[in-house]
Amino acid sequence: KDEEKEEHFRVVVPRATRLAGYFSYLPEASKLDPWQAEPDVLHLCVPGIYSDFTCPLLDLTMEFIEYHLQQGVGHIHLGFGYLVGSKSWEAALRVLRPYIDEKKVSVMSTQSLQGPGWVGNDQYKLYFFNECLAYTKGLATWVGVWDVDEFLVPREKKEKKTILQALEGVLAKEGKKAEDLCYLRMTSFSHIHPGHGEGHQVGNKTWTGQMYMNWREAANDDTWQKCLLSNR
């Protein structure tokens, strides 16, 4: 393009054969400005959503989004294993439209990612992870990578804090800035599996907070880890 912004040529790479530089949101699936002047504090990259976008997955996804946005997350990148134009793809866009239009949520189809020797859904998740991390380099100072059924809950003893407030407190306590670190590692907990143990029947309960009855405190807790990655 010259000074008059006239386009002189364009290079087109067929979507079906493109395995590098894939991360490009469809216009109807994201309103996020990739050239925004200042980075947000925290983005989430959430892949691996495969089942049909109906209840209970729809309920869980909406709760996940609303909870983390209220906690201060700037943007959530969702990777759905749906073909563009499929029934579940259209349902996800329809339900998430308010969040997309408010530039709070972007939706990506991971269904068309294919290559030689790739087996299983985890390959698509790993590809989405790496593309999302690269895409958010200039968009967020911190990036969290976890699944839609995993919630980051600050466990402050003296006062209630949001995720961003807790993160700021941890950095201040250690005298560190984001550019001083590669990541912050956290312990992950889980509830007793539904149907195992008295008092832990899920039944028709809708919200995650109703299902997580207690923490799993055990000697091997440190084997379950999640990270906030520093983009600086």
Coordinates of C-alpha atoms in Angstrom, one line a residue:
K1 CA 0.0 0.0 0.0
D2 CA 1.2 3.5 -0.8
E3 CA 0.5 6.8 0.9
E4 CA -3.0 6.8 -0.6
K5 CA -3.6 3.4 0.9
E6 CA -4.2 1.8 -2.4
E7 CA -3.7 -1.9 -2.4
H8 CA -1.4 -3.1 -5.2
F9 CA -1.1 -6.8 -4.5
R10 CA -2.3 -9.5 -2.1
V11 CA -1.0 -12.9 -1.1
V12 CA -3.6 -15.5 -0.4
V13 CA -2.9 -18.8 1.4
P14 CA -5.6 -21.4 1.2
R15 CA -7.2 -22.0 4.6
A16 CA -7.3 -25.8 4.2
T17 CA -3.5 -26.0 3.7
R18 CA -2.3 -23.3 6.1
L19 CA -0.6 -24.6 9.2
A20 CA 1.4 -21.5 10.2
G21 CA 0.0 -18.1 10.9
Y22 CA -3.5 -19.7 11.2
F23 CA -4.7 -17.5 14.0
S24 CA -7.0 -15.0 12.3
Y25 CA -10.5 -14.5 13.7
L26 CA -13.5 -14.3 11.4
P27 CA -15.1 -10.9 11.5
E28 CA -18.3 -12.2 13.1
A29 CA -16.4 -14.1 15.8
S30 CA -14.2 -11.3 17.2
K31 CA -14.2 -7.5 17.5
L32 CA -10.9 -7.4 19.4
D33 CA -8.4 -4.8 18.1
P34 CA -5.0 -6.6 17.7
W35 CA -3.3 -3.2 17.4
Q36 CA -4.6 -1.7 20.6
A37 CA -2.3 0.9 22.1
E38 CA -2.1 -0.4 25.6
P39 CA -2.1 -4.1 26.6
D40 CA -4.7 -5.5 29.0
V41 CA -3.5 -7.0 32.3
L42 CA -4.8 -10.5 31.7
H43 CA -6.2 -12.6 28.8
L44 CA -7.3 -16.2 28.9
C45 CA -6.8 -18.8 26.2
V46 CA -9.4 -21.6 26.5
P47 CA -9.4 -24.4 24.0
G48 CA -10.8 -27.9 23.9
I49 CA -14.6 -27.2 23.7
Y50 CA -16.0 -30.1 21.6
S51 CA -19.4 -31.3 22.7
D52 CA -22.6 -29.7 21.3
F53 CA -23.2 -26.1 22.5
T54 CA -26.3 -26.9 24.6
C55 CA -26.9 -27.3 28.3
P56 CA -24.9 -28.1 30.5
L57 CA -21.9 -26.9 28.4
L58 CA -23.7 -23.7 27.5
D59 CA -24.4 -23.0 31.2
L60 CA -20.8 -23.7 32.2
T61 CA -19.3 -21.6 29.4
M62 CA -21.5 -18.6 30.4
E63 CA -20.6 -18.9 34.0
F64 CA -16.9 -19.2 33.2
I65 CA -17.0 -16.1 31.0
E66 CA -19.0 -14.0 33.5
Y67 CA -17.0 -15.0 36.5
H68 CA -13.6 -14.3 35.0
L69 CA -14.7 -11.0 33.4
Q70 CA -16.0 -9.9 36.8
Q71 CA -12.7 -10.9 38.2
G72 CA -10.9 -8.4 35.9
V73 CA -9.9 -10.6 32.9
G74 CA -9.6 -8.3 29.9
H75 CA -10.5 -10.8 27.1
I76 CA -11.2 -14.5 26.7
H77 CA -10.2 -16.4 23.6
L78 CA -12.4 -19.6 23.2
G79 CA -11.3 -22.5 20.9
F80 CA -14.4 -24.5 19.8
G81 CA -14.0 -27.8 17.9
Y82 CA -16.9 -26.9 15.6
L83 CA -16.9 -26.5 11.9
V84 CA -17.6 -22.9 10.9
G85 CA -21.3 -22.7 9.9
S86 CA -22.3 -25.8 11.9
K87 CA -25.2 -25.8 14.2
S88 CA -23.1 -25.6 17.4
W89 CA -20.9 -22.9 15.8
E90 CA -23.9 -20.7 15.0
A91 CA -25.3 -21.4 18.5
A92 CA -22.1 -20.3 20.2
L93 CA -21.9 -17.1 18.1
R94 CA -25.6 -16.3 18.9
V95 CA -25.3 -16.8 22.6
L96 CA -21.9 -15.1 23.0
R97 CA -22.8 -12.2 20.7
P98 CA -23.1 -9.5 23.5
Y99 CA -19.6 -10.5 24.8
I100 CA -18.1 -10.5 21.2
D101 CA -19.6 -7.1 20.4
E102 CA -18.2 -5.7 23.7
K103 CA -14.7 -6.9 22.7
K104 CA -14.6 -9.2 25.7
V105 CA -14.7 -12.7 24.0
S106 CA -13.4 -14.0 20.7
V107 CA -14.3 -17.4 19.2
M108 CA -12.0 -19.6 17.1
S109 CA -12.9 -22.8 15.2
T110 CA -10.1 -25.4 15.7
Q111 CA -11.8 -27.9 13.5
S112 CA -10.0 -27.1 10.3
L113 CA -6.5 -27.5 11.8
Q114 CA -5.1 -30.7 10.2
G115 CA -1.7 -32.0 9.3
P116 CA 0.2 -35.2 8.7
G117 CA 0.4 -37.6 11.7
W118 CA -1.9 -35.6 13.9
V119 CA -4.0 -37.8 16.1
G120 CA -6.7 -36.8 18.6
N121 CA -8.1 -33.6 20.0
D122 CA -5.1 -32.7 22.1
Q123 CA -3.1 -31.8 19.0
Y124 CA -5.6 -29.1 18.2
K125 CA -5.5 -27.9 21.8
L126 CA -1.7 -27.6 21.7
Y127 CA -1.8 -25.8 18.4
F128 CA -4.4 -23.4 19.8
F129 CA -2.3 -22.8 22.9
N130 CA 0.8 -21.8 20.9
E131 CA -1.1 -19.6 18.4
C132 CA -3.1 -17.9 21.1
L133 CA 0.1 -17.2 23.2
A134 CA 1.7 -15.6 20.1
Y135 CA -1.4 -13.7 19.2
T136 CA -1.7 -12.1 22.6
K137 CA 1.9 -11.0 22.9
G138 CA 1.0 -7.3 22.4
L139 CA -2.5 -7.6 23.8
A140 CA -2.0 -8.7 27.4
T141 CA 0.7 -8.6 30.0
W142 CA -0.3 -12.0 31.4
V143 CA -2.0 -14.9 29.8
G144 CA -3.8 -17.8 31.5
V145 CA -4.2 -21.1 29.7
W146 CA -6.8 -23.5 31.2
D147 CA -10.0 -25.3 30.3
V148 CA -13.6 -24.0 30.5
D149 CA -14.3 -26.1 33.6
E150 CA -11.4 -24.6 35.6
F151 CA -11.9 -21.4 37.6
L152 CA -9.1 -19.3 39.1
V153 CA -10.2 -18.4 42.7
P154 CA -8.0 -16.1 44.8
R155 CA -7.7 -17.6 48.3
E156 CA -6.9 -14.6 50.4
K157 CA -7.2 -15.2 54.1
K158 CA -7.7 -11.6 55.4
E159 CA -9.7 -9.9 52.6
K160 CA -11.5 -10.7 49.4
K161 CA -9.6 -9.8 46.3
T162 CA -10.1 -10.2 42.6
I163 CA -7.7 -12.1 40.4
L164 CA -6.0 -8.9 39.3
Q165 CA -5.7 -7.6 42.9
A166 CA -4.3 -10.9 44.1
L167 CA -1.8 -10.9 41.2
E168 CA -0.7 -7.3 42.0
G169 CA -0.3 -8.3 45.7
V170 CA 1.9 -11.3 44.9
L171 CA 4.2 -9.2 42.7
A172 CA 4.4 -6.4 45.2
K173 CA 5.3 -8.8 48.0
E174 CA 8.2 -10.3 46.0
G175 CA 9.2 -6.9 44.6
K176 CA 8.8 -8.1 41.0
K177 CA 7.3 -6.9 37.8
A178 CA 5.9 -9.0 34.9
E179 CA 9.0 -8.5 32.8
D180 CA 11.0 -10.1 35.7
L181 CA 9.2 -13.5 35.4
C182 CA 8.4 -16.1 32.9
Y183 CA 5.3 -17.4 34.8
L184 CA 3.5 -17.7 38.1
R185 CA 2.6 -21.3 39.1
M186 CA -0.5 -22.2 41.1
T187 CA -1.9 -25.3 42.7
S188 CA -5.0 -26.8 41.1
F189 CA -7.7 -28.4 43.2
S190 CA -10.8 -30.5 42.3
H191 CA -14.0 -31.6 43.9
I192 CA -14.9 -35.2 44.6
H193 CA -16.3 -36.8 41.4
P194 CA -20.1 -36.7 41.3
G195 CA -21.7 -39.8 42.7
H196 CA -18.6 -40.7 44.9
G197 CA -19.0 -40.0 48.5
E198 CA -21.9 -39.0 50.7
G199 CA -23.1 -35.4 50.2
H200 CA -21.5 -35.0 46.8
Q201 CA -24.4 -35.8 44.5
V202 CA -24.6 -33.1 41.7
G203 CA -28.1 -34.0 40.6
N204 CA -29.7 -31.1 38.7
K205 CA -27.5 -28.4 40.1
T206 CA -26.5 -25.9 37.5
W207 CA -23.6 -23.8 38.7
T208 CA -20.0 -24.8 39.3
G209 CA -20.1 -23.3 42.8
Q210 CA -22.9 -25.7 43.7
M211 CA -20.9 -28.7 42.6
Y212 CA -17.5 -28.0 44.2
M213 CA -18.3 -29.1 47.7
N214 CA -14.8 -29.2 49.1
W215 CA -11.1 -28.9 48.2
R216 CA -8.9 -31.9 47.4
E217 CA -6.2 -31.6 50.0
A218 CA -3.6 -34.3 49.5
A219 CA 0.1 -35.0 49.4
N220 CA 0.1 -35.1 45.6
D221 CA -1.6 -31.7 45.1
D222 CA 1.6 -30.3 43.7
T223 CA 1.3 -32.5 40.7
W224 CA -1.8 -30.5 39.6
Q225 CA -0.4 -27.2 38.3
K226 CA -1.7 -24.2 36.4
C227 CA 0.2 -21.2 35.2
L228 CA -0.1 -17.5 34.5
L229 CA 2.4 -16.8 31.7
S230 CA 4.2 -13.4 31.4
N231 CA 4.1 -11.9 28.0
R232 CA 6.6 -9.2 28.7

